[in-house]
Short mmCIF file of C-alpha atoms and ligand atoms in Angstrom, two decimals:
data_model
loop_
_atom_site.label_atom_id
_atom_site.label_comp_id
_atom_site.label_asym_id
_atom_site.label_seq_id
_atom_site.Cartn_x
_atom_site.Cartn_y
_atom_site.Cartn_z
CA MET A 1 269.39 195.57 58.11
CA THR A 2 268.56 198.88 59.74
CA LYS A 3 271.38 201.00 61.13
CA LYS A 4 270.11 200.29 64.65
CA LYS A 5 270.12 196.53 64.17
CA GLU A 6 273.55 196.70 62.56
CA ALA A 7 274.99 198.60 65.51
CA LYS A 8 273.51 196.07 67.90
CA LYS A 9 274.91 193.14 65.96
CA SER A 10 278.38 194.64 65.88
CA GLY A 11 278.63 194.25 69.66
CA LEU A 12 280.51 197.53 69.79
CA LEU A 13 277.89 199.35 71.81
CA TYR A 14 276.57 198.81 75.33
CA GLU A 15 272.94 197.97 75.42
CA ARG A 16 271.12 196.52 78.39
CA LYS A 17 268.67 193.81 77.55
CA ASN A 18 265.05 193.45 78.61
CA PHE A 19 264.49 189.94 79.98
CA PHE A 20 260.83 189.85 78.97
CA LYS A 21 261.71 190.89 75.40
CA GLU A 22 264.71 188.71 74.82
CA ALA A 23 264.65 185.65 77.07
CA PRO A 24 262.82 182.53 75.81
CA GLN A 25 259.35 181.65 77.14
CA SER A 26 260.79 178.80 79.22
CA GLU A 27 262.93 181.29 81.16
CA HIS A 28 259.89 183.51 81.76
CA GLU A 29 258.17 180.49 83.27
CA GLU A 30 261.16 179.76 85.48
CA ALA A 31 261.10 183.34 86.71
CA PHE A 32 257.39 183.13 87.59
CA LYS A 33 257.90 179.77 89.32
CA TYR A 34 260.79 181.15 91.36
CA ALA A 35 258.68 184.12 92.52
CA LYS A 36 256.18 181.79 94.23
CA GLY A 37 258.80 180.65 96.75
CA PHE A 38 259.83 184.25 97.27
CA LYS A 39 256.31 185.34 98.18
CA THR A 40 256.03 182.56 100.77
CA PHE A 41 259.35 183.66 102.23
CA LEU A 42 258.14 187.27 102.53
CA ASP A 43 254.92 186.07 104.20
CA GLU A 44 256.72 183.95 106.78
CA CYS A 45 259.61 186.32 107.49
CA LYS A 46 258.31 189.68 108.70
CA THR A 47 261.10 190.30 111.21
CA VAL A 48 264.83 189.72 111.58
CA ARG A 49 264.34 186.89 114.06
CA GLU A 50 261.67 185.21 111.94
CA THR A 51 264.03 185.36 108.94
CA VAL A 52 266.86 183.74 110.89
CA ALA A 53 264.60 181.00 112.27
CA TRP A 54 263.06 180.30 108.85
CA THR A 55 266.47 180.14 107.21
CA GLU A 56 267.81 177.76 109.85
CA LYS A 57 264.91 175.40 109.19
CA VAL A 58 265.69 175.41 105.46
CA LEU A 59 269.41 174.85 106.07
CA LYS A 60 268.72 171.90 108.37
CA LYS A 61 266.49 170.38 105.72
CA HIS A 62 269.47 170.52 103.37
CA LYS A 63 271.75 168.83 105.92
CA PHE A 64 273.65 171.91 107.06
CA THR A 65 274.92 171.72 110.65
CA THR A 66 276.07 174.41 113.03
CA LEU A 67 279.78 175.01 112.70
CA ASP A 68 280.45 173.87 116.27
CA ALA A 69 278.50 170.60 115.90
CA LYS A 70 280.52 167.38 116.18
CA ALA A 71 279.06 166.21 112.89
CA ALA A 72 280.04 169.44 111.09
CA LYS A 73 281.37 168.74 107.61
CA ASP A 74 281.30 170.93 104.53
CA LYS A 75 277.85 172.58 104.89
CA VAL A 76 277.80 174.72 107.99
CA TYR A 77 276.18 177.78 109.54
CA THR A 78 276.35 179.96 112.64
CA ILE A 79 273.61 182.09 114.18
CA PHE A 80 274.49 184.92 116.55
CA ARG A 81 271.97 186.32 119.03
CA GLY A 82 269.10 185.15 116.82
CA LYS A 83 269.57 188.18 114.56
CA THR A 84 272.53 187.61 112.27
CA MET A 85 273.83 184.49 110.61
CA ALA A 86 276.33 183.14 108.12
CA MET A 87 276.26 179.91 106.16
CA ALA A 88 278.90 178.25 104.02
CA ILE A 89 279.66 175.42 101.67
CA LEU A 90 283.35 174.65 102.03
CA GLY A 91 285.53 174.51 98.94
CA SER A 92 288.46 172.21 98.22
CA GLU A 93 291.06 175.01 98.13
CA PRO A 94 292.61 176.55 101.24
CA LEU A 95 290.29 179.16 102.66
CA SER A 96 293.14 181.65 102.77
CA ASN A 97 292.94 181.82 98.95
CA GLY A 98 289.74 183.72 99.61
CA CYS A 99 286.01 183.01 99.67
CA ASN A 100 283.07 184.06 97.53
CA ILE A 101 280.71 185.94 99.81
CA VAL A 102 277.20 187.27 99.21
CA GLY A 103 276.04 189.49 102.08
CA ALA A 104 272.49 190.81 102.49
CA HIS A 105 270.78 192.58 105.37
CA ILE A 106 267.61 191.19 106.88
CA ASP A 107 266.41 194.18 108.92
CA THR A 108 263.70 196.37 107.41
CA PRO A 109 262.10 199.71 108.26
CA ARG A 110 259.37 199.20 110.85
CA ILE A 111 257.69 200.61 113.94
CA TYR A 112 258.60 199.38 117.44
CA LEU A 113 256.43 199.54 120.50
CA LYS A 114 258.18 201.66 123.14
CA GLN A 115 259.43 199.85 126.24
CA ASN A 116 256.56 201.22 128.32
CA PRO A 117 253.98 201.53 125.56
CA LEU A 118 250.47 201.15 127.01
CA TYR A 119 248.38 204.17 127.95
CA GLU A 120 244.75 205.01 128.41
CA ASP A 121 244.01 207.97 126.21
CA GLY A 122 241.78 210.43 128.03
CA PRO A 123 240.07 212.33 125.20
CA SER A 124 239.26 209.26 123.10
CA GLY A 125 238.73 206.78 125.94
CA MET A 126 240.82 204.19 124.12
CA LEU A 127 243.76 201.97 125.07
CA CYS A 128 246.74 202.91 122.91
CA GLY A 129 250.40 202.05 122.43
CA ARG A 130 253.30 204.48 122.02
CA THR A 131 255.79 203.68 119.27
CA HIS A 132 259.27 204.48 118.01
CA TYR A 133 260.08 203.99 114.35
CA TYR A 134 263.16 202.16 113.03
CA GLY A 135 264.99 203.12 109.85
CA GLY A 136 264.04 205.51 107.08
CA ILE A 137 260.26 205.49 106.93
CA LYS A 138 257.89 208.05 105.46
CA LYS A 139 255.61 208.38 108.47
CA TYR A 140 252.47 209.24 106.52
CA GLN A 141 252.53 205.76 104.97
CA TRP A 142 252.10 203.99 108.29
CA VAL A 143 248.74 205.46 109.26
CA SER A 144 245.35 204.00 108.28
CA THR A 145 246.84 200.68 107.21
CA PRO A 146 246.45 197.25 108.83
CA LEU A 147 249.46 196.36 110.96
CA SER A 148 250.47 193.10 112.61
CA LEU A 149 252.45 192.79 115.82
CA HIS A 150 255.53 190.55 115.83
CA GLY A 151 258.36 189.98 118.24
CA VAL A 152 259.60 188.36 121.40
CA VAL A 153 258.73 188.82 125.02
CA ILE A 154 261.14 187.52 127.65
CA LYS A 155 259.26 186.63 130.80
CA ALA A 156 260.63 187.24 134.31
CA ASN A 157 261.70 183.58 134.51
CA GLY A 158 263.65 183.93 131.23
CA GLU A 159 261.12 182.07 129.12
CA ILE A 160 260.88 183.39 125.55
CA VAL A 161 257.41 183.98 124.12
CA ASP A 162 257.16 184.49 120.36
CA ILE A 163 254.39 186.89 119.37
CA SER A 164 252.71 187.10 115.97
CA ILE A 165 249.27 188.69 115.86
CA GLY A 166 247.58 189.89 112.71
CA GLU A 167 248.74 187.53 109.96
CA LYS A 168 246.08 184.81 110.19
CA ASP A 169 242.69 185.48 108.58
CA ASP A 170 240.85 185.46 111.91
CA ASP A 171 243.51 187.43 113.83
CA PRO A 172 242.77 191.03 114.77
CA VAL A 173 245.02 193.69 113.22
CA PHE A 174 246.14 197.04 114.57
CA VAL A 175 246.00 200.53 113.13
CA ILE A 176 247.43 204.00 113.66
CA PRO A 177 244.40 206.12 112.78
CA ASP A 178 245.01 209.06 110.45
CA LEU A 179 243.20 212.37 110.65
CA LEU A 180 240.19 212.83 108.39
CA PRO A 181 240.79 215.29 105.50
CA HIS A 182 237.84 217.42 106.67
CA LEU A 183 239.77 218.52 109.76
CA ALA A 184 243.34 218.30 108.50
CA ARG A 185 243.76 221.86 107.24
CA LYS A 186 245.88 223.16 110.10
CA GLU A 187 247.25 219.92 111.55
CA GLN A 188 248.51 218.44 108.28
CA TYR A 189 247.86 220.28 105.00
CA SER A 190 249.68 223.42 106.04
CA LYS A 191 252.85 221.48 106.86
CA SER A 192 255.51 219.86 104.72
CA LEU A 193 255.17 216.17 103.93
CA GLY A 194 257.90 215.20 106.38
CA ASP A 195 256.36 217.19 109.23
CA ALA A 196 252.68 216.55 108.60
CA ILE A 197 252.68 213.46 110.78
CA ASP A 198 254.80 213.83 113.86
CA ALA A 199 256.49 210.75 115.35
CA SER A 200 254.56 211.36 118.58
CA ARG A 201 251.30 210.86 116.64
CA LEU A 202 252.21 207.34 115.54
CA ASN A 203 250.27 205.81 118.43
CA VAL A 204 248.48 202.57 117.75
CA VAL A 205 244.97 201.76 118.98
CA PHE A 206 244.87 198.55 121.01
CA GLY A 207 241.31 198.42 122.32
CA GLY A 208 238.44 200.06 124.09
CA MET A 209 236.82 197.52 126.43
CA HIS A 210 236.86 197.92 130.21
CA ASP A 211 237.45 195.33 132.91
CA LEU A 212 234.06 195.41 134.62
CA ASP A 213 235.43 193.83 137.82
CA LYS A 214 237.63 196.84 138.50
CA ASP A 215 236.94 200.45 139.30
CA GLU A 216 237.37 202.98 136.51
CA LYS A 217 241.11 203.54 137.10
CA HIS A 218 243.17 201.40 134.72
CA SER A 219 240.26 199.12 133.93
CA LEU A 220 240.82 199.85 130.23
CA LYS A 221 244.44 198.79 130.36
CA LEU A 222 243.66 195.89 132.65
CA TYR A 223 241.16 194.32 130.27
CA CYS A 224 243.70 194.01 127.42
CA VAL A 225 246.58 192.99 129.69
CA LYS A 226 244.38 190.25 131.16
CA LEU A 227 243.72 188.97 127.63
CA LEU A 228 247.45 188.95 126.92
CA ASN A 229 248.04 187.16 130.20
CA GLU A 230 245.49 184.45 129.36
CA ARG A 231 246.83 183.96 125.84
CA TYR A 232 250.57 184.39 126.27
CA GLY A 233 251.20 184.30 130.02
CA ILE A 234 252.67 187.82 129.94
CA ASP A 235 251.87 191.03 131.79
CA GLU A 236 252.65 194.73 131.41
CA ASN A 237 256.05 194.34 133.12
CA ASP A 238 257.16 192.04 130.31
CA PHE A 239 256.79 194.82 127.73
CA ILE A 240 259.73 196.63 129.31
CA SER A 241 262.32 194.23 127.91
CA ALA A 242 260.34 193.04 124.89
CA GLU A 243 261.07 193.63 121.22
CA LEU A 244 257.68 194.12 119.60
CA GLU A 245 257.35 195.44 116.08
CA LEU A 246 254.43 196.66 114.02
CA VAL A 247 254.72 195.69 110.36
CA PRO A 248 252.23 195.71 107.48
CA ALA A 249 249.80 192.82 107.95
CA GLY A 250 249.03 190.43 105.13
CA LYS A 251 250.67 188.59 102.33
CA ALA A 252 252.87 189.47 99.38
CA ARG A 253 250.93 189.52 96.10
CA ASP A 254 251.48 189.31 92.40
CA ALA A 255 251.07 192.75 90.87
CA GLY A 256 249.99 193.97 87.43
CA PHE A 257 247.61 192.57 84.78
CA ASP A 258 250.47 190.39 83.62
CA GLY A 259 251.47 189.36 87.15
CA SER A 260 255.06 190.18 86.28
CA MET A 261 255.78 191.89 89.59
CA VAL A 262 255.67 191.12 93.31
CA LEU A 263 254.27 193.61 95.80
CA GLY A 264 255.19 193.02 99.42
CA TYR A 265 256.69 194.36 102.61
CA GLY A 266 260.36 194.04 103.51
CA GLN A 267 261.91 193.46 100.09
CA ASP A 268 264.75 195.81 101.10
CA ASP A 269 266.62 193.68 101.71
CA ARG A 270 265.01 190.32 102.21
CA ILE A 271 264.76 189.97 98.43
CA CYS A 272 268.56 189.71 98.40
CA ALA A 273 268.53 187.38 101.41
CA TYR A 274 266.16 185.01 99.64
CA THR A 275 268.00 185.13 96.32
CA SER A 276 271.40 184.57 98.00
CA LEU A 277 270.12 181.71 100.19
CA THR A 278 268.50 179.93 97.24
CA ALA A 279 271.63 180.59 95.16
CA LEU A 280 273.74 178.83 97.78
CA LEU A 281 271.32 175.90 97.92
CA ALA A 282 271.35 175.65 94.12
CA ASN A 283 275.11 175.05 94.41
CA LEU A 284 274.79 172.19 96.92
CA ASN A 285 276.38 169.64 94.62
CA ALA A 286 278.82 171.98 92.92
CA LYS A 287 281.96 170.75 94.75
CA PRO A 288 283.48 174.23 94.57
CA LYS A 289 287.17 175.11 94.84
CA ARG A 290 286.52 178.36 96.69
CA THR A 291 284.38 178.39 99.80
CA MET A 292 280.94 179.95 99.32
CA ILE A 293 279.53 182.08 102.11
CA VAL A 294 276.14 183.75 102.46
CA TYR A 295 275.89 186.34 105.22
CA PHE A 296 272.75 187.94 106.71
CA SER A 297 273.39 191.08 108.72
CA ASP A 298 271.15 193.12 111.00
CA LYS A 299 270.91 196.87 111.70
CA GLU A 300 271.81 198.03 108.18
CA GLU A 301 268.89 200.45 108.17
CA VAL A 302 270.31 202.26 111.19
CA GLY A 303 274.03 202.18 110.36
CA SER A 304 275.13 198.54 110.76
CA GLN A 305 276.50 199.05 114.27
CA GLY A 306 275.91 196.87 117.34
CA ASN A 307 276.80 193.26 117.94
CA THR A 308 274.58 191.98 115.14
CA GLY A 309 275.34 194.68 112.55
CA ALA A 310 277.84 194.28 109.74
CA GLN A 311 280.36 196.41 111.64
CA SER A 312 280.50 193.76 114.38
CA VAL A 313 283.16 191.05 114.53
CA PHE A 314 280.64 188.31 113.73
CA LEU A 315 281.53 187.64 110.09
CA GLN A 316 285.28 187.75 110.80
CA ASP A 317 284.75 185.33 113.65
CA PHE A 318 282.75 183.04 111.37
CA VAL A 319 285.58 183.02 108.82
CA ALA A 320 288.12 182.35 111.60
CA SER A 321 286.01 179.41 112.74
CA LEU A 322 285.89 178.12 109.17
CA LEU A 323 289.70 178.34 109.02
CA ARG A 324 289.99 176.20 112.17
CA HIS A 325 287.36 173.81 110.86
CA LYS A 326 289.42 173.29 107.71
CA GLY A 327 292.59 172.78 109.72
CA GLU A 328 294.13 176.11 108.67
CA SER A 329 295.67 178.72 110.92
CA ASP A 330 293.22 181.24 112.33
CA SER A 331 295.98 183.70 113.20
CA SER A 332 295.03 187.31 112.68
CA THR A 333 297.38 187.46 109.69
CA ASN A 334 295.80 184.46 108.03
CA LEU A 335 292.29 185.68 108.78
CA ARG A 336 293.13 189.07 107.31
CA ARG A 337 294.65 187.43 104.25
CA THR A 338 291.57 185.24 103.79
CA ILE A 339 289.26 188.25 103.78
CA MET A 340 291.59 190.33 101.61
CA ASN A 341 291.57 187.51 99.05
CA SER A 342 287.78 187.27 99.16
CA MET A 343 285.25 188.58 96.69
CA VAL A 344 282.01 190.01 98.01
CA LEU A 345 278.69 190.93 96.50
CA SER A 346 277.06 193.42 98.84
CA ALA A 347 273.59 192.11 98.07
CA ASP A 348 271.27 195.06 98.43
CA VAL A 349 268.48 196.67 96.50
CA SER A 350 268.67 199.76 94.32
CA ALA A 351 266.06 202.26 93.21
CA ALA A 352 264.35 201.44 89.92
CA VAL A 353 262.89 204.22 87.79
CA ASN A 354 259.38 205.03 89.04
CA PRO A 355 257.02 206.22 86.27
CA ASN A 356 255.74 208.98 88.55
CA TYR A 357 259.17 210.36 89.43
CA PRO A 358 261.64 209.76 86.59
CA GLY A 359 263.21 213.15 87.27
CA VAL A 360 265.19 212.03 90.32
CA HIS A 361 267.24 209.70 88.15
CA GLU A 362 269.78 210.22 85.45
CA LEU A 363 268.07 207.74 83.18
CA GLN A 364 271.10 206.52 81.27
CA ASN A 365 272.58 205.14 84.52
CA ALA A 366 269.42 204.30 86.44
CA THR A 367 267.99 200.86 87.16
CA LEU A 368 265.07 199.79 85.01
CA PHE A 369 262.60 197.02 85.82
CA ASN A 370 263.01 193.82 83.79
CA HIS A 371 266.64 194.45 82.79
CA GLY A 372 268.14 192.12 85.36
CA ILE A 373 270.37 192.27 88.42
CA ALA A 374 271.64 195.79 89.09
CA LEU A 375 275.34 196.43 89.76
CA SER A 376 276.22 199.63 91.62
CA LYS A 377 279.91 200.46 91.40
CA PHE A 378 279.36 202.95 94.19
CA THR A 379 276.60 204.29 96.42
CA GLY A 380 277.04 207.12 98.94
CA SER A 381 275.99 210.69 98.27
CA GLY A 382 277.37 213.84 96.68
CA GLY A 383 280.90 213.21 95.41
CA LYS A 384 280.76 209.49 96.22
CA SER A 385 280.94 210.47 99.88
CA GLY A 386 280.96 207.56 102.30
CA CYS A 387 280.79 204.96 99.57
CA ASN A 388 282.58 201.81 98.60
CA ASP A 389 283.84 202.32 95.07
CA ALA A 390 284.38 198.92 93.49
CA ASN A 391 287.66 198.54 91.59
CA ALA A 392 287.42 198.42 87.80
CA GLU A 393 289.09 195.00 87.68
CA PHE A 394 286.48 193.56 90.02
CA VAL A 395 283.54 195.18 88.23
CA ALA A 396 284.77 193.65 84.99
CA LYS A 397 285.22 190.26 86.64
CA VAL A 398 281.67 190.18 88.01
CA ILE A 399 280.28 191.20 84.61
CA ARG A 400 282.32 188.40 83.03
CA ILE A 401 280.84 185.89 85.49
CA PHE A 402 277.31 187.11 84.76
CA ASN A 403 277.80 187.05 80.99
CA GLN A 404 279.17 183.51 81.08
CA ALA A 405 276.12 182.36 83.05
CA GLY A 406 273.64 184.15 80.76
CA VAL A 407 272.51 186.48 83.52
CA TYR A 408 270.63 189.66 82.54
CA TRP A 409 272.37 192.55 84.29
CA GLN A 410 272.52 196.33 84.22
CA MET A 411 274.63 199.07 85.78
CA ALA A 412 272.83 201.10 88.41
CA GLU A 413 273.10 204.40 90.18
CA LEU A 414 270.79 205.35 93.06
CA GLY A 415 269.73 208.71 91.68
CA LYS A 416 271.02 211.86 90.02
CA VAL A 417 274.31 213.18 91.42
CA ASP A 418 273.47 215.40 94.43
CA GLU A 419 269.83 214.28 94.43
CA GLY A 420 270.19 212.38 97.71
CA GLY A 421 271.99 209.21 98.60
CA GLY A 422 272.20 206.03 100.58
CA GLY A 423 274.55 203.31 101.74
CA THR A 424 274.88 199.59 102.19
CA ILE A 425 277.22 197.20 104.00
CA ALA A 426 279.65 197.28 101.05
CA TYR A 427 282.18 199.70 102.56
CA ILE A 428 282.40 197.72 105.80
CA LEU A 429 283.64 194.56 104.12
CA ALA A 430 285.77 196.60 101.71
CA ASN A 431 287.44 198.23 104.72
CA GLN A 432 288.62 194.75 105.66
CA GLY A 433 290.31 194.41 102.29
CA ALA A 434 287.88 192.33 100.26
CA GLU A 435 286.84 193.19 96.72
CA VAL A 436 283.23 194.37 97.07
CA ILE A 437 280.51 195.59 94.75
CA ASP A 438 276.87 196.39 95.45
CA CYS A 439 274.62 194.16 93.47
CA GLY A 440 270.90 193.39 93.78
CA VAL A 441 267.35 194.05 92.68
CA GLY A 442 265.93 197.42 91.64
CA LEU A 443 262.75 198.22 93.58
CA MET A 444 259.99 200.78 93.17
CA GLY A 445 258.71 202.34 96.39
CA MET A 446 261.72 201.25 98.44
CA HIS A 447 261.16 201.59 102.21
CA SER A 448 257.41 201.88 101.70
CA LEU A 449 254.92 199.46 103.22
CA TYR A 450 254.64 197.61 99.95
CA GLU A 451 257.72 197.53 97.78
CA LEU A 452 257.51 196.45 94.16
CA CYS A 453 259.95 194.22 92.27
CA SER A 454 260.01 192.65 88.83
CA LYS A 455 260.05 188.86 88.67
CA ALA A 456 262.60 189.14 85.87
CA ASP A 457 265.02 190.98 88.15
CA LEU A 458 264.29 188.70 91.10
CA TYR A 459 265.10 185.62 89.02
CA ASN A 460 268.21 187.09 87.41
CA THR A 461 269.51 188.16 90.79
CA PHE A 462 269.21 184.57 91.96
CA LYS A 463 271.06 183.44 88.83
CA GLY A 464 273.72 186.09 89.28
CA TYR A 465 274.41 185.18 92.91
CA LYS A 466 274.47 181.49 92.02
CA ALA A 467 277.09 182.04 89.31
CA PHE A 468 279.17 184.33 91.53
CA LEU A 469 279.23 181.97 94.51
CA VAL A 470 280.44 178.99 92.51
CA ASN A 471 282.95 180.93 90.43
CA ASN A 472 286.55 179.88 90.82
MN1 MN B 1 269.07 197.84 101.83
MN1 MN B 2 267.10 200.32 103.15
#
């Protein structure tokens, strides 16, 4: 036996394991099979609202009811304002002993249409739309790429019109045209990457045909608005209140010669939403002692505030409703105790080592593709500023749960100390007294139009969440 093999066999040293090297073929096949469902989910859930609606459909199929339904039993969910939701399978123990919670965020970086977006551009003679970006995007990525338009329009009579243009094969798509390299010397090349494309230049082209029945003034705008009116019954006034988002058009794809990866938009953090939802559903017949909760929050990419963000009272209210549903006191003391006794996985992505930029990581503590679900004891920036720092006892407990379930896992750190930083919803739930650790999939190209994940990590994250939720 070589020295290396001997050291490994002794079990005295930490060594993360590569799923594709060490797991049996049958597990590889399971991972590939699981990824198919994930790609469909990414295709059908391009926005927060679409994710909530899709998830509700799946829950209903599995006999979940809303928590306030008369028929509500042990599989329940609540949706709030169409943008945040929580779902639970009730355990046999009192809720005040604590729950097992997996919380992901379902908002993603994107580009909104402004409230009064349409304008006729003089120099180009085109109809365009003004935009406002949401979350941490690199603006240069959003130009010269096909975009689809999703969202809701609320008509004057209160009627809600769902919009989705650009996903079907025969739909038109939209584009924010970039400047040709031939003429970009002063406008772009002389500037820094962050400044080269100004937010005011992220205007989308909507059309160029005129309404021939009208005089020249506004006939450009009128032609497109008339089309929208025929198709959706809306007019320009309805844009004022609407929430319309531009997102990358098209489907998630397998990536690589070996097809071992998934490339697709919105994986931060819908990859953790999908894995936590399917983990809950895989525990349908588990008859757990502790109540299992999966929570989808909104607004994480802009600070988690607002009535649908993780800083809102929604999750606490959901737990209070569960207490009442189980016949327990929902007093503030009991609610507090329930949350303080709870264990939470803050299900969010981390940054995997990118072959083009290994230097931003300290490799010994960085996430690597194919080595399983990534646990981040802390996030934040600088000297752990603004972070949740999971307690050693809890970190050890989660590792124990993963090891018992044969889950491939690794410790993760976002980047080198002082290289940058980022946050999640972990600290918010930890502020309420729960034990919380960040735990999810390592991505390459996070926040880009097309984020990349490994099917090995996707599958092991599902397995990890499943084992955590059902753990007593
Ligand atoms: Mn995230
Ligand atoms: Mn993010």
